[in-house]
Amino acid sequence: MNAGSGLFRPRPDLFAQRFDGGLVLADPGRRRLLAYNESAGVIWRCMAHGASADAAAEQLAGRYGIAVERARRDVAAILAHWRDVELFVESPTSRPVPQAAQTAEEPAPRRPLRAHCYALAGKVFRIGIADDELGVRVDSGLAPYRCAARDAHAALAVEPLAAGGWRLQVEGAERLRSTDAAEIVGGLYQALLEAVHGRPDWLAILHAAAVTRGALAYVLAGPSGSGKSTLAAALSADGYGYAADDMVPLLASSGHLVPWPLAHSLKSGSWPALADLYPTLDDAPAVELGAKRTKFLRPPDAAWAAEPRPVGALLFPQFDPAATPQAMRLRPLEALQRLLLDRVWLGDVASPAAVTQFLAWLQATPAFAVRYPHVAQARELIDQLI
């Protein structure tokens, strides 16, 4: 494919929005957002209006005062990326990329369900999983909430499919099917979340932890290994309230954070830093999850009764034993790009209004990158920020 041929155009089912000087693309068919800088936005708008790649390069060169050859390389690189992530079609008249049709595929031959009941926020849920690895993954985090109740508020089940992957059922009705284990586990937790809170509409669900102080909530976002769960546990044992770990839901109506205080998920590397704050940590059972040993500590049940709170700040913690403690203010576009490196689910990515609402929430929420070598120093930095 020649980058200068102009034969490729943005898919017509996508919609683009300027945000904080950059470009946000919503892809409803794949339920995702993508965020790019200002120069990528210039190139996208050129291609969307029918310009060739060479014409886009000339506009880029004139706008930023760079050599045309360099601009051509920049255009070719971003076009190759957009083709790789399937944002382009071969001509302006091509139809949108269809979503994969769900078939009436039968489940794989039945295997025994690994079934337990769990009590969350005063409601009992029976969860059965016919897959050993997924069963361990789900039960490990929910084990502190196991109960012996016979009657359940709702029954959820995960079954493998004959052609691969799994399907999630809630009360016997199919909710989701996927070949991605993380998506199935996330769908199960989201079903629990909606059952506990009465199925509200979500502005977004972030892969993050959260704590509270006074009338505000503070979101600690980042990928696995960034230290967010350790920091949330440390803060909640030292004057902050505990609101959530792993999944942070935001109400569509207000942007307020809804509590989802499942057990603290603490990997082995964090145990020494938390030992003084959690005297029972040494005696807690450890679970092997992949290559990581993890302990789960149940927070006070009162955390479930907390009211939704507005978010005072979005924090991106990064534990680094060699770092000098520092906090850096992030632009809204930078915060969005960091969120999109990990899992973010929007209430309705197919709706331009919903995406606009989420971006407005992000624009109004202060965001900071916090780098620290010890949780006590992170606490000092965060106290100064809020």
Tab-separated table of C-alpha atoms in Angstrom:
chain	number	residue	atom	x	y	z
A	1	MET	CA	0.000	0.000	0.000
A	2	ASN	CA	1.403	3.382	-0.984
A	3	ALA	CA	0.890	5.953	1.751
A	4	GLY	CA	0.595	8.635	-0.890
A	5	SER	CA	-2.062	6.901	-2.942
A	6	GLY	CA	-4.969	8.323	-0.966
A	7	LEU	CA	-6.942	5.109	-1.443
A	8	PHE	CA	-7.608	4.673	2.244
A	9	ARG	CA	-10.114	6.705	4.225
A	10	PRO	CA	-11.368	6.709	7.836
A	11	ARG	CA	-14.192	4.266	8.432
A	12	PRO	CA	-17.521	6.127	8.213
A	13	ASP	CA	-18.862	4.611	11.451
A	14	LEU	CA	-16.148	6.335	13.513
A	15	PHE	CA	-16.572	9.782	14.961
A	16	ALA	CA	-13.819	12.220	15.829
A	17	GLN	CA	-13.709	14.960	18.425
A	18	ARG	CA	-11.141	17.599	19.277
A	19	PHE	CA	-10.068	17.436	22.909
A	20	ASP	CA	-7.501	19.543	24.758
A	21	GLY	CA	-5.675	20.308	21.503
A	22	GLY	CA	-5.626	16.660	20.426
A	23	LEU	CA	-7.860	14.144	18.701
A	24	VAL	CA	-10.213	11.579	20.221
A	25	LEU	CA	-11.641	8.828	18.000
A	26	ALA	CA	-14.623	6.765	19.088
A	27	ASP	CA	-14.984	3.305	17.556
A	28	PRO	CA	-18.483	2.041	18.452
A	29	GLY	CA	-18.068	-1.344	16.752
A	30	ARG	CA	-15.176	-2.248	19.011
A	31	ARG	CA	-16.329	-0.279	22.042
A	32	ARG	CA	-13.119	1.715	22.321
A	33	LEU	CA	-11.671	5.203	22.372
A	34	LEU	CA	-8.306	6.263	20.962
A	35	ALA	CA	-6.499	9.516	21.742
A	36	TYR	CA	-3.802	11.281	19.686
A	37	ASN	CA	-1.853	14.530	19.703
A	38	GLU	CA	-2.520	17.674	17.684
A	39	SER	CA	-0.444	16.722	14.635
A	40	ALA	CA	-2.315	13.411	14.309
A	41	GLY	CA	-5.531	15.419	14.382
A	42	VAL	CA	-4.318	17.503	11.431
A	43	ILE	CA	-3.585	14.344	9.436
A	44	TRP	CA	-6.904	12.720	10.347
A	45	ARG	CA	-8.921	15.740	9.245
A	46	CYS	CA	-7.011	15.884	5.942
A	47	MET	CA	-7.765	12.222	5.211
A	48	ALA	CA	-11.393	12.564	6.326
A	49	HIS	CA	-11.837	15.384	3.793
A	50	GLY	CA	-10.432	13.327	0.923
A	51	ALA	CA	-6.876	14.636	0.808
A	52	SER	CA	-3.997	12.396	-0.204
A	53	ALA	CA	-1.222	11.441	2.179
A	54	ASP	CA	1.137	13.748	0.277
A	55	ALA	CA	-1.278	16.643	0.706
A	56	ALA	CA	-1.569	15.857	4.427
A	57	ALA	CA	2.242	15.901	4.685
A	58	GLU	CA	2.439	19.293	2.981
A	59	GLN	CA	-0.130	20.739	5.390
A	60	LEU	CA	1.717	19.245	8.349
A	61	ALA	CA	5.026	20.691	7.143
A	62	GLY	CA	3.514	24.150	6.661
A	63	ARG	CA	1.724	24.151	10.013
A	64	TYR	CA	4.696	23.086	12.133
A	65	GLY	CA	7.592	24.412	10.058
A	66	ILE	CA	9.233	21.039	9.430
A	67	ALA	CA	10.766	19.544	6.286
A	68	VAL	CA	8.310	17.932	3.875
A	69	GLU	CA	10.278	14.662	3.878
A	70	ARG	CA	10.030	14.436	7.655
A	71	ALA	CA	6.307	15.228	7.457
A	72	ARG	CA	5.856	12.440	4.885
A	73	ARG	CA	7.529	9.971	7.248
A	74	ASP	CA	5.282	11.121	10.104
A	75	VAL	CA	2.170	10.773	7.937
A	76	ALA	CA	3.203	7.329	6.705
A	77	ALA	CA	3.797	6.160	10.287
A	78	ILE	CA	0.421	7.287	11.628
A	79	LEU	CA	-1.425	5.945	8.567
A	80	ALA	CA	0.267	2.562	9.039
A	81	HIS	CA	-0.810	2.591	12.682
A	82	TRP	CA	-4.404	3.482	11.794
A	83	ARG	CA	-4.519	0.668	9.252
A	84	ASP	CA	-3.096	-1.750	11.831
A	85	VAL	CA	-5.822	-0.859	14.350
A	86	GLU	CA	-8.415	-1.112	11.547
A	87	LEU	CA	-9.622	2.478	11.467
A	88	PHE	CA	-9.414	2.732	7.675
A	89	VAL	CA	-11.344	1.251	4.771
A	90	GLU	CA	-10.211	1.073	1.147
A	91	SER	CA	-12.443	3.775	-0.264
A	92	PRO	CA	-14.748	6.546	0.924
A	93	THR	CA	-17.787	4.514	-0.139
A	94	SER	CA	-16.901	1.365	1.771
A	95	ARG	CA	-19.360	0.306	4.421
A	96	PRO	CA	-18.536	0.262	8.134
A	97	VAL	CA	-16.695	-2.763	9.420
A	98	PRO	CA	-19.493	-5.022	10.711
A	99	GLN	CA	-19.524	-6.300	14.240
A	100	ALA	CA	-19.021	-10.011	14.573
A	101	ALA	CA	-22.391	-11.727	14.532
A	102	GLN	CA	-23.225	-13.802	17.553
A	103	THR	CA	-24.212	-17.284	16.593
A	104	ALA	CA	-26.190	-19.927	18.362
A	105	GLU	CA	-22.994	-21.775	19.144
A	106	GLU	CA	-23.419	-24.500	21.714
A	107	PRO	CA	-21.342	-24.642	24.874
A	108	ALA	CA	-18.585	-27.199	25.149
A	109	PRO	CA	-19.438	-30.546	26.734
A	110	ARG	CA	-20.604	-29.829	30.251
A	111	ARG	CA	-18.062	-29.690	33.032
A	112	PRO	CA	-18.844	-29.350	36.716
A	113	LEU	CA	-19.405	-25.774	37.818
A	114	ARG	CA	-17.119	-24.426	40.527
A	115	ALA	CA	-19.970	-22.813	42.459
A	116	HIS	CA	-19.974	-20.653	45.584
A	117	CYS	CA	-22.262	-18.080	47.162
A	118	TYR	CA	-21.002	-14.635	48.081
A	119	ALA	CA	-22.616	-11.875	50.154
A	120	LEU	CA	-21.999	-8.373	48.797
A	121	ALA	CA	-23.670	-5.291	50.266
A	122	GLY	CA	-26.393	-7.400	51.847
A	123	LYS	CA	-27.180	-9.371	48.686
A	124	VAL	CA	-26.234	-12.981	47.970
A	125	PHE	CA	-24.954	-14.133	44.582
A	126	ARG	CA	-24.368	-17.692	43.403
A	127	ILE	CA	-21.523	-17.877	40.881
A	128	GLY	CA	-20.708	-21.050	38.985
A	129	ILE	CA	-17.701	-21.315	36.649
A	130	ALA	CA	-16.967	-24.401	34.529
A	131	ASP	CA	-13.328	-23.506	33.991
A	132	ASP	CA	-10.689	-24.175	36.632
A	133	GLU	CA	-8.408	-21.241	35.815
A	134	LEU	CA	-11.226	-18.693	35.612
A	135	GLY	CA	-12.819	-20.215	38.687
A	136	VAL	CA	-9.689	-19.677	40.770
A	137	ARG	CA	-9.292	-16.155	39.401
A	138	VAL	CA	-12.824	-15.099	40.336
A	139	ASP	CA	-13.099	-16.988	43.624
A	140	SER	CA	-9.781	-15.663	44.905
A	141	GLY	CA	-10.989	-12.079	44.922
A	142	LEU	CA	-14.450	-12.931	46.236
A	143	ALA	CA	-13.376	-15.562	48.788
A	144	PRO	CA	-13.538	-13.099	51.725
A	145	TYR	CA	-17.267	-12.726	50.963
A	146	ARG	CA	-18.183	-16.405	50.741
A	147	CYS	CA	-21.300	-17.390	52.636
A	148	ALA	CA	-23.402	-20.489	53.254
A	149	ALA	CA	-26.725	-18.973	52.180
A	150	ARG	CA	-29.013	-21.198	50.126
A	151	ASP	CA	-31.165	-18.510	48.523
A	152	ALA	CA	-29.377	-16.139	46.141
A	153	HIS	CA	-30.394	-12.739	44.862
A	154	ALA	CA	-29.043	-13.716	41.429
A	155	ALA	CA	-27.204	-16.613	39.783
A	156	LEU	CA	-24.303	-16.104	37.379
A	157	ALA	CA	-22.512	-18.772	35.351
A	158	VAL	CA	-19.520	-18.937	33.007
A	159	GLU	CA	-19.280	-21.838	30.560
A	160	PRO	CA	-16.672	-22.624	27.902
A	161	LEU	CA	-17.814	-22.687	24.270
A	162	ALA	CA	-17.091	-25.569	21.915
A	163	ALA	CA	-15.194	-23.347	19.448
A	164	GLY	CA	-13.206	-21.598	22.177
A	165	GLY	CA	-13.875	-18.802	24.598
A	166	TRP	CA	-16.644	-18.541	27.157
A	167	ARG	CA	-20.112	-17.198	27.667
A	168	LEU	CA	-21.423	-15.393	30.731
A	169	GLN	CA	-25.019	-15.965	31.775
A	170	VAL	CA	-26.991	-13.988	34.344
A	171	GLU	CA	-30.151	-15.638	35.611
A	172	GLY	CA	-30.019	-18.025	32.642
A	173	ALA	CA	-29.829	-15.254	30.010
A	174	GLU	CA	-26.664	-14.768	27.999
A	175	ARG	CA	-24.921	-11.536	28.921
A	176	LEU	CA	-21.599	-11.800	27.104
A	177	ARG	CA	-19.428	-14.153	25.079
A	178	SER	CA	-15.746	-13.630	24.419
A	179	THR	CA	-12.434	-15.354	23.801
A	180	ASP	CA	-10.775	-12.876	26.170
A	181	ALA	CA	-10.651	-14.182	29.750
A	182	ALA	CA	-10.174	-10.665	31.149
A	183	GLU	CA	-13.294	-9.468	29.328
A	184	ILE	CA	-15.350	-12.343	30.728
A	185	VAL	CA	-14.143	-11.712	34.289
A	186	GLY	CA	-14.773	-7.980	33.844
A	187	GLY	CA	-18.258	-8.692	32.518
A	188	LEU	CA	-19.019	-10.876	35.523
A	189	TYR	CA	-17.888	-8.188	37.958
A	190	GLN	CA	-19.876	-5.580	36.061
A	191	ALA	CA	-22.984	-7.760	36.320
A	192	LEU	CA	-22.427	-7.969	40.092
A	193	LEU	CA	-21.906	-4.213	40.257
A	194	GLU	CA	-25.158	-3.511	38.458
A	195	ALA	CA	-27.088	-6.000	40.591
A	196	VAL	CA	-25.763	-4.422	43.806
A	197	HIS	CA	-26.500	-0.865	42.693
A	198	GLY	CA	-29.706	-1.428	40.742
A	199	ARG	CA	-28.282	-1.270	37.184
A	200	PRO	CA	-27.556	2.465	36.912
A	201	ASP	CA	-26.134	3.958	33.763
A	202	TRP	CA	-22.366	4.410	33.841
A	203	LEU	CA	-20.375	7.345	32.582
A	204	ALA	CA	-17.337	5.063	32.679
A	205	ILE	CA	-15.813	2.161	34.569
A	206	LEU	CA	-12.091	2.644	35.124
A	207	HIS	CA	-9.426	0.052	35.904
A	208	ALA	CA	-8.374	1.800	39.095
A	209	ALA	CA	-8.551	1.914	42.866
A	210	ALA	CA	-10.153	4.710	44.873
A	211	VAL	CA	-10.073	6.252	48.317
A	212	THR	CA	-12.093	9.007	49.969
A	213	ARG	CA	-11.371	11.970	52.167
A	214	GLY	CA	-14.124	14.180	53.442
A	215	ALA	CA	-16.779	14.685	50.781
A	216	LEU	CA	-14.528	13.759	47.840
A	217	ALA	CA	-13.184	10.601	46.210
A	218	TYR	CA	-9.731	10.197	44.675
A	219	VAL	CA	-9.100	7.771	41.828
A	220	LEU	CA	-5.767	5.918	41.652
A	221	ALA	CA	-5.444	4.733	38.055
A	222	GLY	CA	-2.831	2.682	36.277
A	223	PRO	CA	-1.954	-0.728	34.878
A	224	SER	CA	-1.184	-3.786	36.978
A	225	GLY	CA	2.102	-3.336	38.782
A	226	SER	CA	1.902	0.463	39.047
A	227	GLY	CA	1.267	0.305	42.788
A	228	LYS	CA	-2.302	1.631	42.866
A	229	SER	CA	-3.740	-1.201	44.993
A	230	THR	CA	-0.870	-1.006	47.476
A	231	LEU	CA	-1.256	2.757	47.757
A	232	ALA	CA	-5.043	2.499	48.187
A	233	ALA	CA	-4.559	-0.042	50.973
A	234	ALA	CA	-1.927	2.136	52.680
A	235	LEU	CA	-4.046	5.287	52.485
A	236	SER	CA	-7.202	3.553	53.715
A	237	ALA	CA	-5.314	2.293	56.776
A	238	ASP	CA	-3.984	5.775	57.530
A	239	GLY	CA	-6.825	8.264	57.572
A	240	TYR	CA	-8.492	7.849	54.185
A	241	GLY	CA	-11.670	5.920	53.455
A	242	TYR	CA	-11.643	2.947	51.101
A	243	ALA	CA	-13.885	3.082	48.032
A	244	ALA	CA	-12.731	0.574	45.402
A	245	ASP	CA	-9.998	-1.621	44.003
A	246	ASP	CA	-9.567	-2.763	40.389
A	247	MET	CA	-12.898	-1.348	39.168
A	248	VAL	CA	-14.089	2.232	39.721
A	249	PRO	CA	-17.605	3.036	38.457
A	250	LEU	CA	-18.730	6.584	37.674
A	251	LEU	CA	-22.410	7.504	37.470
A	252	ALA	CA	-23.595	8.858	34.130
A	253	SER	CA	-25.979	11.279	35.811
A	254	SER	CA	-23.348	13.091	37.873
A	255	GLY	CA	-19.873	11.654	37.315
A	256	HIS	CA	-19.785	10.721	41.001
A	257	LEU	CA	-17.829	7.670	42.095
A	258	VAL	CA	-19.910	4.737	43.335
A	259	PRO	CA	-18.270	2.567	46.025
A	260	TRP	CA	-17.152	-0.912	44.957
A	261	PRO	CA	-15.030	-1.921	47.960
A	262	LEU	CA	-14.083	-5.498	47.191
A	263	ALA	CA	-11.162	-6.996	49.101
A	264	HIS	CA	-7.778	-5.296	48.786
A	265	SER	CA	-5.725	-7.236	46.206
A	266	LEU	CA	-2.132	-7.206	47.462
A	267	LYS	CA	0.722	-8.806	45.537
A	268	SER	CA	3.742	-10.226	47.351
A	269	GLY	CA	5.966	-7.249	46.558
A	270	SER	CA	3.690	-4.971	48.584
A	271	TRP	CA	3.514	-7.094	51.737
A	272	PRO	CA	6.598	-5.636	53.480
A	273	ALA	CA	5.395	-2.056	52.885
A	274	LEU	CA	1.984	-2.829	54.403
A	275	ALA	CA	2.934	-5.168	57.240
A	276	ASP	CA	2.868	-2.455	59.927
A	277	LEU	CA	-0.465	-1.093	58.716
A	278	TYR	CA	-2.153	-4.520	58.486
A	279	PRO	CA	-1.145	-6.783	61.387
A	280	THR	CA	-3.276	-9.636	60.007
A	281	LEU	CA	-1.526	-9.608	56.627
A	282	ASP	CA	1.050	-12.232	57.648
A	283	ASP	CA	-1.680	-14.733	58.504
A	284	ALA	CA	-3.800	-14.132	55.387
A	285	PRO	CA	-3.727	-17.004	52.855
A	286	ALA	CA	-1.774	-16.416	49.647
A	287	VAL	CA	-3.152	-17.399	46.244
A	288	GLU	CA	-1.094	-18.217	43.160
A	289	LEU	CA	-2.532	-16.190	40.277
A	290	GLY	CA	-0.392	-16.814	37.223
A	291	ALA	CA	3.168	-16.074	38.297
A	292	LYS	CA	2.107	-13.794	41.161
A	293	ARG	CA	1.285	-14.543	44.796
A	294	THR	CA	-1.596	-12.416	46.035
A	295	LYS	CA	-3.383	-11.912	49.339
A	296	PHE	CA	-6.886	-10.493	49.672
A	297	LEU	CA	-7.894	-8.477	52.737
A	298	ARG	CA	-11.535	-7.698	53.392
A	299	PRO	CA	-12.209	-4.040	54.255
A	300	PRO	CA	-14.870	-2.934	56.771
A	301	ASP	CA	-18.405	-3.721	55.593
A	302	ALA	CA	-19.388	-0.097	56.246
A	303	ALA	CA	-17.537	0.867	53.063
A	304	TRP	CA	-20.425	-0.584	51.037
A	305	ALA	CA	-22.869	1.894	52.576
A	306	ALA	CA	-20.956	5.016	51.505
A	307	GLU	CA	-22.783	7.486	49.296
A	308	PRO	CA	-21.503	8.322	45.784
A	309	ARG	CA	-18.963	11.148	45.901
A	310	PRO	CA	-17.621	13.624	43.358
A	311	VAL	CA	-14.054	12.933	42.254
A	312	GLY	CA	-11.564	15.449	43.589
A	313	ALA	CA	-8.607	14.287	41.490
A	314	LEU	CA	-7.394	11.559	39.181
A	315	LEU	CA	-3.999	10.269	40.340
A	316	PHE	CA	-1.621	8.053	38.372
A	317	PRO	CA	0.739	6.505	40.961
A	318	GLN	CA	3.983	4.857	39.980
A	319	PHE	CA	6.097	3.082	42.571
A	320	ASP	CA	9.800	3.381	41.777
A	321	PRO	CA	12.319	2.531	44.540
A	322	ALA	CA	14.966	4.720	42.842
A	323	ALA	CA	12.716	7.726	42.231
A	324	THR	CA	12.770	11.142	43.824
A	325	PRO	CA	9.245	11.781	45.138
A	326	GLN	CA	7.413	14.088	42.747
A	327	ALA	CA	3.939	14.979	41.550
A	328	MET	CA	3.334	16.405	38.084
A	329	ARG	CA	0.134	18.005	36.809
A	330	LEU	CA	-1.170	16.332	33.655
A	331	ARG	CA	-3.139	17.875	30.829
A	332	PRO	CA	-6.554	16.280	30.269
A	333	LEU	CA	-5.286	14.731	26.994
A	334	GLU	CA	-2.322	13.198	28.828
A	335	ALA	CA	-4.660	11.788	31.484
A	336	LEU	CA	-6.893	10.306	28.796
A	337	GLN	CA	-3.944	8.709	27.001
A	338	ARG	CA	-2.811	7.120	30.274
A	339	LEU	CA	-6.306	5.800	30.956
A	340	LEU	CA	-6.520	4.329	27.472
A	341	LEU	CA	-3.293	2.376	27.951
A	342	ASP	CA	-5.359	0.188	30.252
A	343	ARG	CA	-8.972	-0.913	30.519
A	344	VAL	CA	-11.643	1.802	30.336
A	345	TRP	CA	-15.269	0.991	29.656
A	346	LEU	CA	-17.641	3.813	28.715
A	347	GLY	CA	-21.356	3.619	29.316
A	348	ASP	CA	-22.143	4.136	25.642
A	349	VAL	CA	-19.193	4.640	23.310
A	350	ALA	CA	-21.598	4.499	20.335
A	351	SER	CA	-23.142	7.778	21.451
A	352	PRO	CA	-21.264	10.995	20.656
A	353	ALA	CA	-23.143	12.624	23.551
A	354	ALA	CA	-21.844	9.990	26.007
A	355	VAL	CA	-18.251	10.406	24.818
A	356	THR	CA	-18.585	14.190	25.041
A	357	GLN	CA	-19.933	13.843	28.592
A	358	PHE	CA	-16.998	11.654	29.652
A	359	LEU	CA	-14.470	14.047	28.089
A	360	ALA	CA	-16.143	16.974	29.869
A	361	TRP	CA	-15.795	15.077	33.168
A	362	LEU	CA	-12.129	14.450	32.423
A	363	GLN	CA	-11.542	18.090	31.453
A	364	ALA	CA	-12.985	19.222	34.797
A	365	THR	CA	-11.084	16.672	36.940
A	366	PRO	CA	-7.525	17.576	38.002
A	367	ALA	CA	-5.021	14.850	37.112
A	368	PHE	CA	-1.538	14.204	38.471
A	369	ALA	CA	1.268	11.704	37.939
A	370	VAL	CA	2.708	10.701	41.323
A	371	ARG	CA	6.094	8.949	41.431
A	372	TYR	CA	7.379	7.726	44.767
A	373	PRO	CA	9.850	5.260	46.357
A	374	HIS	CA	7.754	4.559	49.488
A	375	VAL	CA	4.052	4.712	50.330
A	376	ALA	CA	4.678	7.187	53.173
A	377	GLN	CA	6.163	9.652	50.682
A	378	ALA	CA	3.243	9.077	48.309
A	379	ARG	CA	0.935	9.947	51.193
A	380	GLU	CA	2.802	13.225	51.768
A	381	LEU	CA	2.580	14.163	48.097
A	382	ILE	CA	-1.120	13.360	47.889
A	383	ASP	CA	-1.862	15.314	51.078
A	384	GLN	CA	-0.215	18.326	49.474
A	385	LEU	CA	-2.188	17.930	46.229
A	386	ILE	CA	-5.615	17.678	47.801
